[in-house]
XYZ file of N, CA and C in Angstrom:
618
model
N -110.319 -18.593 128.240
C -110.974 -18.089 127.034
C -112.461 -17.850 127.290
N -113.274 -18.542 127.862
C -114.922 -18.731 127.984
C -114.804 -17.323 129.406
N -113.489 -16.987 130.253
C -113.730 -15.929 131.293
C -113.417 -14.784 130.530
N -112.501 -14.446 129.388
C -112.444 -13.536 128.467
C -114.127 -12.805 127.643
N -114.580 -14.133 127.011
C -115.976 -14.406 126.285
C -116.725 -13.530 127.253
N -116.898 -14.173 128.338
C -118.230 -13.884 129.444
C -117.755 -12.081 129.919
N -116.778 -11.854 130.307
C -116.650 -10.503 130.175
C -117.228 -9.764 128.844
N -116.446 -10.141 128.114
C -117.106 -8.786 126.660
C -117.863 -8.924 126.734
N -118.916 -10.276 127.048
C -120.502 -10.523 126.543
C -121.040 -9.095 127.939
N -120.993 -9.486 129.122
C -121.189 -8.363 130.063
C -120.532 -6.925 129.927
N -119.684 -6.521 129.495
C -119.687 -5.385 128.851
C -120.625 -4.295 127.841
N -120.809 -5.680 127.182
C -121.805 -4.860 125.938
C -123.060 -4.979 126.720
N -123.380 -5.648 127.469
C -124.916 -6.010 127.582
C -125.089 -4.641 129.044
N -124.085 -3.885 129.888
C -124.192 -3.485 130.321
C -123.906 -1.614 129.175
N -123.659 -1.844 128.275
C -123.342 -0.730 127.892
C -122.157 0.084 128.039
N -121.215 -0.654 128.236
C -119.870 -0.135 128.904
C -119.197 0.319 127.415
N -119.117 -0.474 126.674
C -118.245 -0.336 125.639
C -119.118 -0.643 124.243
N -118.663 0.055 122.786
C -118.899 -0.395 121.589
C -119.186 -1.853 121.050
N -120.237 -2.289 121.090
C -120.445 -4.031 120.375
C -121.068 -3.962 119.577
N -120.538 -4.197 118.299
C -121.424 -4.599 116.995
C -121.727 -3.842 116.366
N -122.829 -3.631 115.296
C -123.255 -2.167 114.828
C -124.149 -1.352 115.473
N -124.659 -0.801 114.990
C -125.736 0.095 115.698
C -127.096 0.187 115.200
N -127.345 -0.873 114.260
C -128.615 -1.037 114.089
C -129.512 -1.722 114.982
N -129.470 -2.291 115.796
C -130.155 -2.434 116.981
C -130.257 -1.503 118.001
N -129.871 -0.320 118.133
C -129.510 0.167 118.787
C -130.715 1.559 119.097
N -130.261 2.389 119.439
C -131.249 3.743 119.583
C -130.591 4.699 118.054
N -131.632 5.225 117.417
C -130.556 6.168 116.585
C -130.061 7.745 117.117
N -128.819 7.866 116.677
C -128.814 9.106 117.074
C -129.711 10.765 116.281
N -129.911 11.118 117.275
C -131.092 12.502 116.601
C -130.488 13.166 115.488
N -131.024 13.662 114.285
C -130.319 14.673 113.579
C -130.615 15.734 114.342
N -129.798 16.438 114.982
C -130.015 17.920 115.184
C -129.416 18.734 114.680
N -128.709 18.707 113.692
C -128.198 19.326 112.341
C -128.972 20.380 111.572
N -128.953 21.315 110.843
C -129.768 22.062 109.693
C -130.514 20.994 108.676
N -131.723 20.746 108.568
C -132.356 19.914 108.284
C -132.853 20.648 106.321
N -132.159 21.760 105.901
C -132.854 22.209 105.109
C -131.308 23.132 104.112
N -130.142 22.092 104.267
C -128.902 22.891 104.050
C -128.685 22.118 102.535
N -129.231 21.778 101.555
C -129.029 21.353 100.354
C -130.262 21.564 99.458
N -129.797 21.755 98.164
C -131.097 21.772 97.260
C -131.538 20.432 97.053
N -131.244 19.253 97.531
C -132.149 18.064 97.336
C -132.986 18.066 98.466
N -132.586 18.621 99.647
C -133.212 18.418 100.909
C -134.734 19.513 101.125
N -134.283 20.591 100.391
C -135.329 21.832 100.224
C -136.282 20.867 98.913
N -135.776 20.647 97.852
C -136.958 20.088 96.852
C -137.476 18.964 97.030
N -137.274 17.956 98.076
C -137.588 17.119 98.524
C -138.805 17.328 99.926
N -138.605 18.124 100.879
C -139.614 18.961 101.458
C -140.697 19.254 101.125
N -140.380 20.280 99.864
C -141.246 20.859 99.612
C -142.021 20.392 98.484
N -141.976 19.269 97.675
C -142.709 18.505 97.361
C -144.317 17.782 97.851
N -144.938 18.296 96.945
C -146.458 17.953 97.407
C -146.894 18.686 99.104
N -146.137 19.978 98.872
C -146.267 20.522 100.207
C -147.569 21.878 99.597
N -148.724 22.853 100.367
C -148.867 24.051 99.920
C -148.412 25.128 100.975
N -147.798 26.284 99.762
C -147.038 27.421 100.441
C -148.449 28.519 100.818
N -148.295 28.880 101.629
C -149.673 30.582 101.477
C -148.834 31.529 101.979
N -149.408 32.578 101.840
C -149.279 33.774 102.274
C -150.035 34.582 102.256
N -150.793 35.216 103.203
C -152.094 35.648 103.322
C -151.547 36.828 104.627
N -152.448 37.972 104.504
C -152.477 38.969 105.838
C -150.920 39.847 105.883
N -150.593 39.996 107.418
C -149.033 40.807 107.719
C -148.327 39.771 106.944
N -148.657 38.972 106.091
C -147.123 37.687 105.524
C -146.766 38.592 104.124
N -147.780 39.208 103.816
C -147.093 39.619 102.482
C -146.822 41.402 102.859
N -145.374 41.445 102.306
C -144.453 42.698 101.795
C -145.196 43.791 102.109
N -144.170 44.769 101.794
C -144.998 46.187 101.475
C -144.295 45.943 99.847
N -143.636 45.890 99.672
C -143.480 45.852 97.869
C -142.905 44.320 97.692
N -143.714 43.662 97.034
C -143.484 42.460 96.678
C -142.749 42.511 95.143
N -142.223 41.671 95.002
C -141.239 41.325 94.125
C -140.394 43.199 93.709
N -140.287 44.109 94.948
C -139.578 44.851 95.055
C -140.523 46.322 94.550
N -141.524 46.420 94.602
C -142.590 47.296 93.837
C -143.746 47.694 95.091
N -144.070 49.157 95.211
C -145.177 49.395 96.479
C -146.456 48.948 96.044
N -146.419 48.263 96.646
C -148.127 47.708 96.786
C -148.967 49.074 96.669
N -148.862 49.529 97.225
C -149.901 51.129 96.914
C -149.675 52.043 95.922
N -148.847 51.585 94.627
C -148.620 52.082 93.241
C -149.733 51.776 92.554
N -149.604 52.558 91.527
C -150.762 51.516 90.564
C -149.569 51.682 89.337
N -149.361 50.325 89.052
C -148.093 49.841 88.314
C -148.949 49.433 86.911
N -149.935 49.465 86.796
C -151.073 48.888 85.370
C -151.364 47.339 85.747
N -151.049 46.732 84.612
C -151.043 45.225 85.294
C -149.928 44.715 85.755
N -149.014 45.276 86.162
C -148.048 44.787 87.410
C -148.564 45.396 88.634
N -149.237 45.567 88.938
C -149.446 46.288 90.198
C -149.524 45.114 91.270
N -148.625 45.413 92.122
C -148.545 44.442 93.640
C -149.244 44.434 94.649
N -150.464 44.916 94.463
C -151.807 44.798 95.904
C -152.269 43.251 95.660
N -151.771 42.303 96.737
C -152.070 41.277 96.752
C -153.159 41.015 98.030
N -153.825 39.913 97.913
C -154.907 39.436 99.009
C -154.278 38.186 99.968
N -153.622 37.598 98.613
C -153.291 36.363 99.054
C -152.345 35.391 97.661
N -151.137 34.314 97.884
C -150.763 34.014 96.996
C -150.555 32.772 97.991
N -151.054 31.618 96.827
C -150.766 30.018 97.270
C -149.939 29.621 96.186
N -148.909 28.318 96.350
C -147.871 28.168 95.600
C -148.169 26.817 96.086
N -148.906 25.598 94.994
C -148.866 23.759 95.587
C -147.592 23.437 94.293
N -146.748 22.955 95.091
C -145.699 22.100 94.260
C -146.085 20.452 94.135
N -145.935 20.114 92.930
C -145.546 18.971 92.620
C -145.342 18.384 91.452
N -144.634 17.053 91.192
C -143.626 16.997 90.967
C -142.549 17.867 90.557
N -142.150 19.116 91.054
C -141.406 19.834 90.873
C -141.601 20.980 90.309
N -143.066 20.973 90.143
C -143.426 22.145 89.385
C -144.228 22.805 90.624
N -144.600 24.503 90.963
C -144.980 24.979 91.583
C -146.138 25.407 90.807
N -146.914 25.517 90.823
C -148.539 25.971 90.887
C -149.026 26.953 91.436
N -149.629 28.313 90.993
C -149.110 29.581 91.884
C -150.810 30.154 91.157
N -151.481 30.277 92.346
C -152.589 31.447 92.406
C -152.167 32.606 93.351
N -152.335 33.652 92.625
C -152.084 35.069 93.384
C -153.356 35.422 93.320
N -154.306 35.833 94.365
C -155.291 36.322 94.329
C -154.906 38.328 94.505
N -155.261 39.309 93.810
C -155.046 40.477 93.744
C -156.124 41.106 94.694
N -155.679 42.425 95.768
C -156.467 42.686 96.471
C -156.976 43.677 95.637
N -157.408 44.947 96.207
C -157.829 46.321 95.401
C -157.353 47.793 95.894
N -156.615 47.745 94.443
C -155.998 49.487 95.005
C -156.820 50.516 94.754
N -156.679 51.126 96.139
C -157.686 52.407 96.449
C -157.003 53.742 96.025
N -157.728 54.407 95.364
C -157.588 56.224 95.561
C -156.260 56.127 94.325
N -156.416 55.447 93.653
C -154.906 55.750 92.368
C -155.197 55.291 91.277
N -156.459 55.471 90.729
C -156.555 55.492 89.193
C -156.048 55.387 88.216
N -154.605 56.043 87.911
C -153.920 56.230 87.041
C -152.669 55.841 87.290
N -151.718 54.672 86.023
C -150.178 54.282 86.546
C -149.896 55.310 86.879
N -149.409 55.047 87.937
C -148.352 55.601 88.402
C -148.802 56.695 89.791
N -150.109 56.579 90.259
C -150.637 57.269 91.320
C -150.228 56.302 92.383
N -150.330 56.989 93.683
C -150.194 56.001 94.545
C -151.383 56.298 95.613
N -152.349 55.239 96.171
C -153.616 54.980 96.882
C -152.939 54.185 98.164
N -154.170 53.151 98.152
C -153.836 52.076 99.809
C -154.353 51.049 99.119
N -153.899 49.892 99.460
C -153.930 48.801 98.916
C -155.133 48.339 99.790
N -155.909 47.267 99.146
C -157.182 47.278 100.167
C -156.525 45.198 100.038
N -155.929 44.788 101.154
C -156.272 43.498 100.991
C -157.364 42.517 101.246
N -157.861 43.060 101.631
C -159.468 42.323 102.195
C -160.151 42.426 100.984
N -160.250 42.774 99.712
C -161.464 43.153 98.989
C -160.485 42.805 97.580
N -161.190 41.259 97.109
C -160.614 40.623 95.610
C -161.096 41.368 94.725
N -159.878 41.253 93.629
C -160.234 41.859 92.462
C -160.062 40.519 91.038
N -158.719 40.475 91.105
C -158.815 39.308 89.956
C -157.845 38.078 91.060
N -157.866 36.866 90.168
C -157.212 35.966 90.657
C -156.354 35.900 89.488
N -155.093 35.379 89.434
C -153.877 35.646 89.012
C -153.433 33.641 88.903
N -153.080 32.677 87.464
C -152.889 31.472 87.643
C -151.452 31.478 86.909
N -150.211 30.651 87.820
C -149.141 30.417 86.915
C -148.476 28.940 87.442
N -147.680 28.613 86.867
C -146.910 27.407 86.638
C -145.567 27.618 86.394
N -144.679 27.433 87.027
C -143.395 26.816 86.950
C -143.094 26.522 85.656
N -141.789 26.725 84.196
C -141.372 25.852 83.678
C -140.056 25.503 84.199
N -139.450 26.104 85.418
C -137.620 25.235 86.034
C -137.808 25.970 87.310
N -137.192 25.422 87.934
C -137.343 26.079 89.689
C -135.609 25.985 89.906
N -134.626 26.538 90.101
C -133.420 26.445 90.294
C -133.167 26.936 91.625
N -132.638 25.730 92.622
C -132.024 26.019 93.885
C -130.532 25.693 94.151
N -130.236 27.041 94.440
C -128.410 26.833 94.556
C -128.129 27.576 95.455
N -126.578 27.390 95.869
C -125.588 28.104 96.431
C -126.117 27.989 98.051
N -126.869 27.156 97.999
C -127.476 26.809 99.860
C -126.443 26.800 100.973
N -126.673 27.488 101.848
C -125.753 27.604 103.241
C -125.724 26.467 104.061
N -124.630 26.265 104.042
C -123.937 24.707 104.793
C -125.030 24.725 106.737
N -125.291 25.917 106.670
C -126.223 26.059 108.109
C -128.020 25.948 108.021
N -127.884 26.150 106.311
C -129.707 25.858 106.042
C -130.048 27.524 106.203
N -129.434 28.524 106.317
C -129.832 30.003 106.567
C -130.554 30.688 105.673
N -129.942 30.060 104.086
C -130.353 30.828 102.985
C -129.897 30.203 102.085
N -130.429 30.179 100.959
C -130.624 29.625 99.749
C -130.615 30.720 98.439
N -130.179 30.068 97.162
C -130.661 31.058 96.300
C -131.620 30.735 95.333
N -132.579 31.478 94.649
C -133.899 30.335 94.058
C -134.145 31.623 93.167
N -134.253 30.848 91.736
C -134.512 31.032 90.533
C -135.952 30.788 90.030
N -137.069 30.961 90.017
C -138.842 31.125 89.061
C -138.356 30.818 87.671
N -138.615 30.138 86.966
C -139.274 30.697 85.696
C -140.432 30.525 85.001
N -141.107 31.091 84.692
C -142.475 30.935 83.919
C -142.198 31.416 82.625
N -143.332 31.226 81.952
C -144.020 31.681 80.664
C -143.923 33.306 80.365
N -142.896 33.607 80.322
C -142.985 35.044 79.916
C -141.895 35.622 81.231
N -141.574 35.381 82.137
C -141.085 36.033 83.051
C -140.026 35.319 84.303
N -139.375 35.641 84.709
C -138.380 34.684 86.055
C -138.467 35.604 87.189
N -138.609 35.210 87.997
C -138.309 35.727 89.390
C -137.331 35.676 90.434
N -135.842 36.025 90.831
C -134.721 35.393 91.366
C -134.488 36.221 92.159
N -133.798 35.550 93.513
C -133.678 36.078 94.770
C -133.124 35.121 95.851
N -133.237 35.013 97.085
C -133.048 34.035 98.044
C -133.957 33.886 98.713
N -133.764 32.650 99.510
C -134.968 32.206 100.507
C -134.309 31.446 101.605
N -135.244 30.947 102.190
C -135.170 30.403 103.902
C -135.755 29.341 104.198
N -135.521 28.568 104.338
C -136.965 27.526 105.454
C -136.374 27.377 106.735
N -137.928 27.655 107.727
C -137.506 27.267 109.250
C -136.896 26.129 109.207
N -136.098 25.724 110.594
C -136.215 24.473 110.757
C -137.189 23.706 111.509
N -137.966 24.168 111.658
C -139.099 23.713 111.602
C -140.173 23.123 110.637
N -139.675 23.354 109.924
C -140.347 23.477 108.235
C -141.823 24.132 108.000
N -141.749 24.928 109.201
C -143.446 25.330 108.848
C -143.974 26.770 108.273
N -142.110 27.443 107.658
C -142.341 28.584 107.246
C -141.174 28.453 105.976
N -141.719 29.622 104.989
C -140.402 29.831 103.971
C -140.733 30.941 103.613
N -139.580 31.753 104.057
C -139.555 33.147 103.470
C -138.482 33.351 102.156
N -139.073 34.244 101.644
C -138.886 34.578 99.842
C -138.814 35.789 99.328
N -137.126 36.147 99.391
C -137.245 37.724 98.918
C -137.190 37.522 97.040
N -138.048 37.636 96.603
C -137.970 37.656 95.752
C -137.757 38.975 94.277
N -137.644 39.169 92.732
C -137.567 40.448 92.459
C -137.699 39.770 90.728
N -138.078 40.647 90.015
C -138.067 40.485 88.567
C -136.573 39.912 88.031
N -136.548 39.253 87.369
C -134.768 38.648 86.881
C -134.582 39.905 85.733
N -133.194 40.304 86.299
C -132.473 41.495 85.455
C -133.033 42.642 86.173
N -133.799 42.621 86.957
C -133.691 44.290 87.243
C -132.724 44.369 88.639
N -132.711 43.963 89.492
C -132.491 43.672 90.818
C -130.708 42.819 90.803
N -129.922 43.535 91.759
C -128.506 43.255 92.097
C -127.944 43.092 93.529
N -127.503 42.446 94.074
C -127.404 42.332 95.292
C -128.434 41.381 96.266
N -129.090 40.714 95.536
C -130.288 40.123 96.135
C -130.505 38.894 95.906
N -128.841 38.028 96.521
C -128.530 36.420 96.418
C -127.461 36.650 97.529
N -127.464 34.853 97.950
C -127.364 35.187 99.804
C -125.667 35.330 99.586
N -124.918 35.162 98.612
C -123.447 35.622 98.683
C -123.457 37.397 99.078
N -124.901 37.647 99.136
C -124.832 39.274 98.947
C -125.544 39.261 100.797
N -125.884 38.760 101.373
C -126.640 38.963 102.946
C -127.596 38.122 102.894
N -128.033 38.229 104.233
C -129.157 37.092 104.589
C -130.369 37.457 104.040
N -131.321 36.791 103.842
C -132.910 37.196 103.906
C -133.323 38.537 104.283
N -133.596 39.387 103.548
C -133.724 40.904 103.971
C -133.116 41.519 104.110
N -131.681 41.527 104.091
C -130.470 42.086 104.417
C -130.798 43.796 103.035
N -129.855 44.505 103.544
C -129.993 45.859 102.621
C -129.017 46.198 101.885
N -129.247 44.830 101.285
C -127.978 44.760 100.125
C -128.697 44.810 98.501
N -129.940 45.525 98.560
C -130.551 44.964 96.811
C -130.357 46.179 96.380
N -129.852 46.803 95.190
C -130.305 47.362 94.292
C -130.917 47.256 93.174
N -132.246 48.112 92.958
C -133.698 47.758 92.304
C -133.793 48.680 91.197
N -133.473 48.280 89.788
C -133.206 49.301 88.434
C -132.285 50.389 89.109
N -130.938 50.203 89.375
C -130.060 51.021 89.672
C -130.124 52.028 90.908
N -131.179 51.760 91.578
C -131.246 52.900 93.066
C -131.509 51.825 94.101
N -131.003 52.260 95.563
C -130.759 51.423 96.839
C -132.473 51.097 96.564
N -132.830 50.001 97.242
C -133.799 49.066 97.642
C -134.064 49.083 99.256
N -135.085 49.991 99.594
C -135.332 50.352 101.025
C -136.806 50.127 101.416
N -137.610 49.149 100.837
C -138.499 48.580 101.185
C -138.394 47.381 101.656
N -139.636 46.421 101.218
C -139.948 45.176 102.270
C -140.601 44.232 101.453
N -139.140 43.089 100.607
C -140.042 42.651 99.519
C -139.622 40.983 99.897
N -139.425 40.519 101.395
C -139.332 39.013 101.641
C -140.823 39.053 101.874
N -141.390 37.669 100.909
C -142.758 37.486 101.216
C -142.910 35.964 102.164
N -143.662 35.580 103.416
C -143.974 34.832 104.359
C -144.549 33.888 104.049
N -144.352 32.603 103.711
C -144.970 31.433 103.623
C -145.508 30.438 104.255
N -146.331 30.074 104.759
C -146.736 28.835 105.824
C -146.872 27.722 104.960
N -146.448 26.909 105.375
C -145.916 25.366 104.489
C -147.353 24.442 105.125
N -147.567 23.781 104.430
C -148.844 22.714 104.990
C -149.139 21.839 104.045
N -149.386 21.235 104.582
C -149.285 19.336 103.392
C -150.710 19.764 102.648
């Protein structure tokens, strides 16, 4: 019995075989999709800030040419920061300046280097669903004070990016990830194909 004992004890101590639990032990790595559930994405991104600044933003953001002049929807952006917390997102859009289009509905060049107004909103529900068992894509619901924004999104696994096709709620079809990945050319935008560039680039940073 004690030559039985003294074996298993040398077994385990050499690593040959399973002894005990594994909390003493080394853990094993997640190398899994680190970003494949909506608790795992709102948990992230908690007390995290999003930017997007420079080549990160669109040629038509939330599905609209930046070089329109839309009145006060117009999409010439400089820059848009998004600080979440507790669950609420916090959103300055700083507006760049559209050149050479005076009048809705002319179209100029968007000047992003050169502010015009700054733009302040708040979150009242953030809805994340229908997330890909691989972390690929997500589907994500805005709502504010007057308006929602719905579409899909991404986070690296890295976590140091999140891209966001986003679009006005009710105008836009095809543009949730049961419909394609992130950018995919599946949106239709008030009833005609959607052939612009409206995933906007996020850099994540505490």
């Amino acid at each position: 019995m004690k030559k039985q004992l003294f074996s298993a004890v040398m077994l385990c101590t050499l690593g040959l075989v399973g002894c005990g639990d594994d909390q003493t032990g080394t853990p094993t790595p997640d190398t899994g999709p680190k970003y494949n559930t909506a608790d795992k994405i709102n948990t992230y991104l908690e007390g995290k800030t999003l930017t997007m600044t420079g080549a990160n933003i669109p040629s038509h953001p939330n599905g609209y040419n930046e070089d329109v002049n839309y009145g006060s929807a117009t999409q010439c952006y400089q820059s848009t920061t998004m600080q979440v917390a507790a669950g609420v997102y916090n959103v300055t859009s700083v507006l760049g300046t559209l050149r050479d289009a005076p009048q809705p509905g002319n179209t100029g060049t968007c000047d992003h280097d050169t502010k015009s107004t700054e733009l302040k909103f708040s979150t009242t529900a953030v809805l994340i669903e229908n997330v890909a068992t691989d972390g690929s894509c997500f589907d994500v619901t805005y709502t504010y004070t007057g308006f929602k924004q719905a579409g899909r999104g991404q986070i690296s696994q890295d976590g140091s990016t999140a891209k966001l096709e986003l679009f006005f709620e009710g105008q836009a079809t095809g543009n949730r990830c049961a419909n394609g990945a992130v950018g995919s050319a599946t949106v239709t935008l008030n009833g005609q194909p959607f052939t612009g560039n409206a995933v906007q680039v996020y850099t994540i940073s505490q």
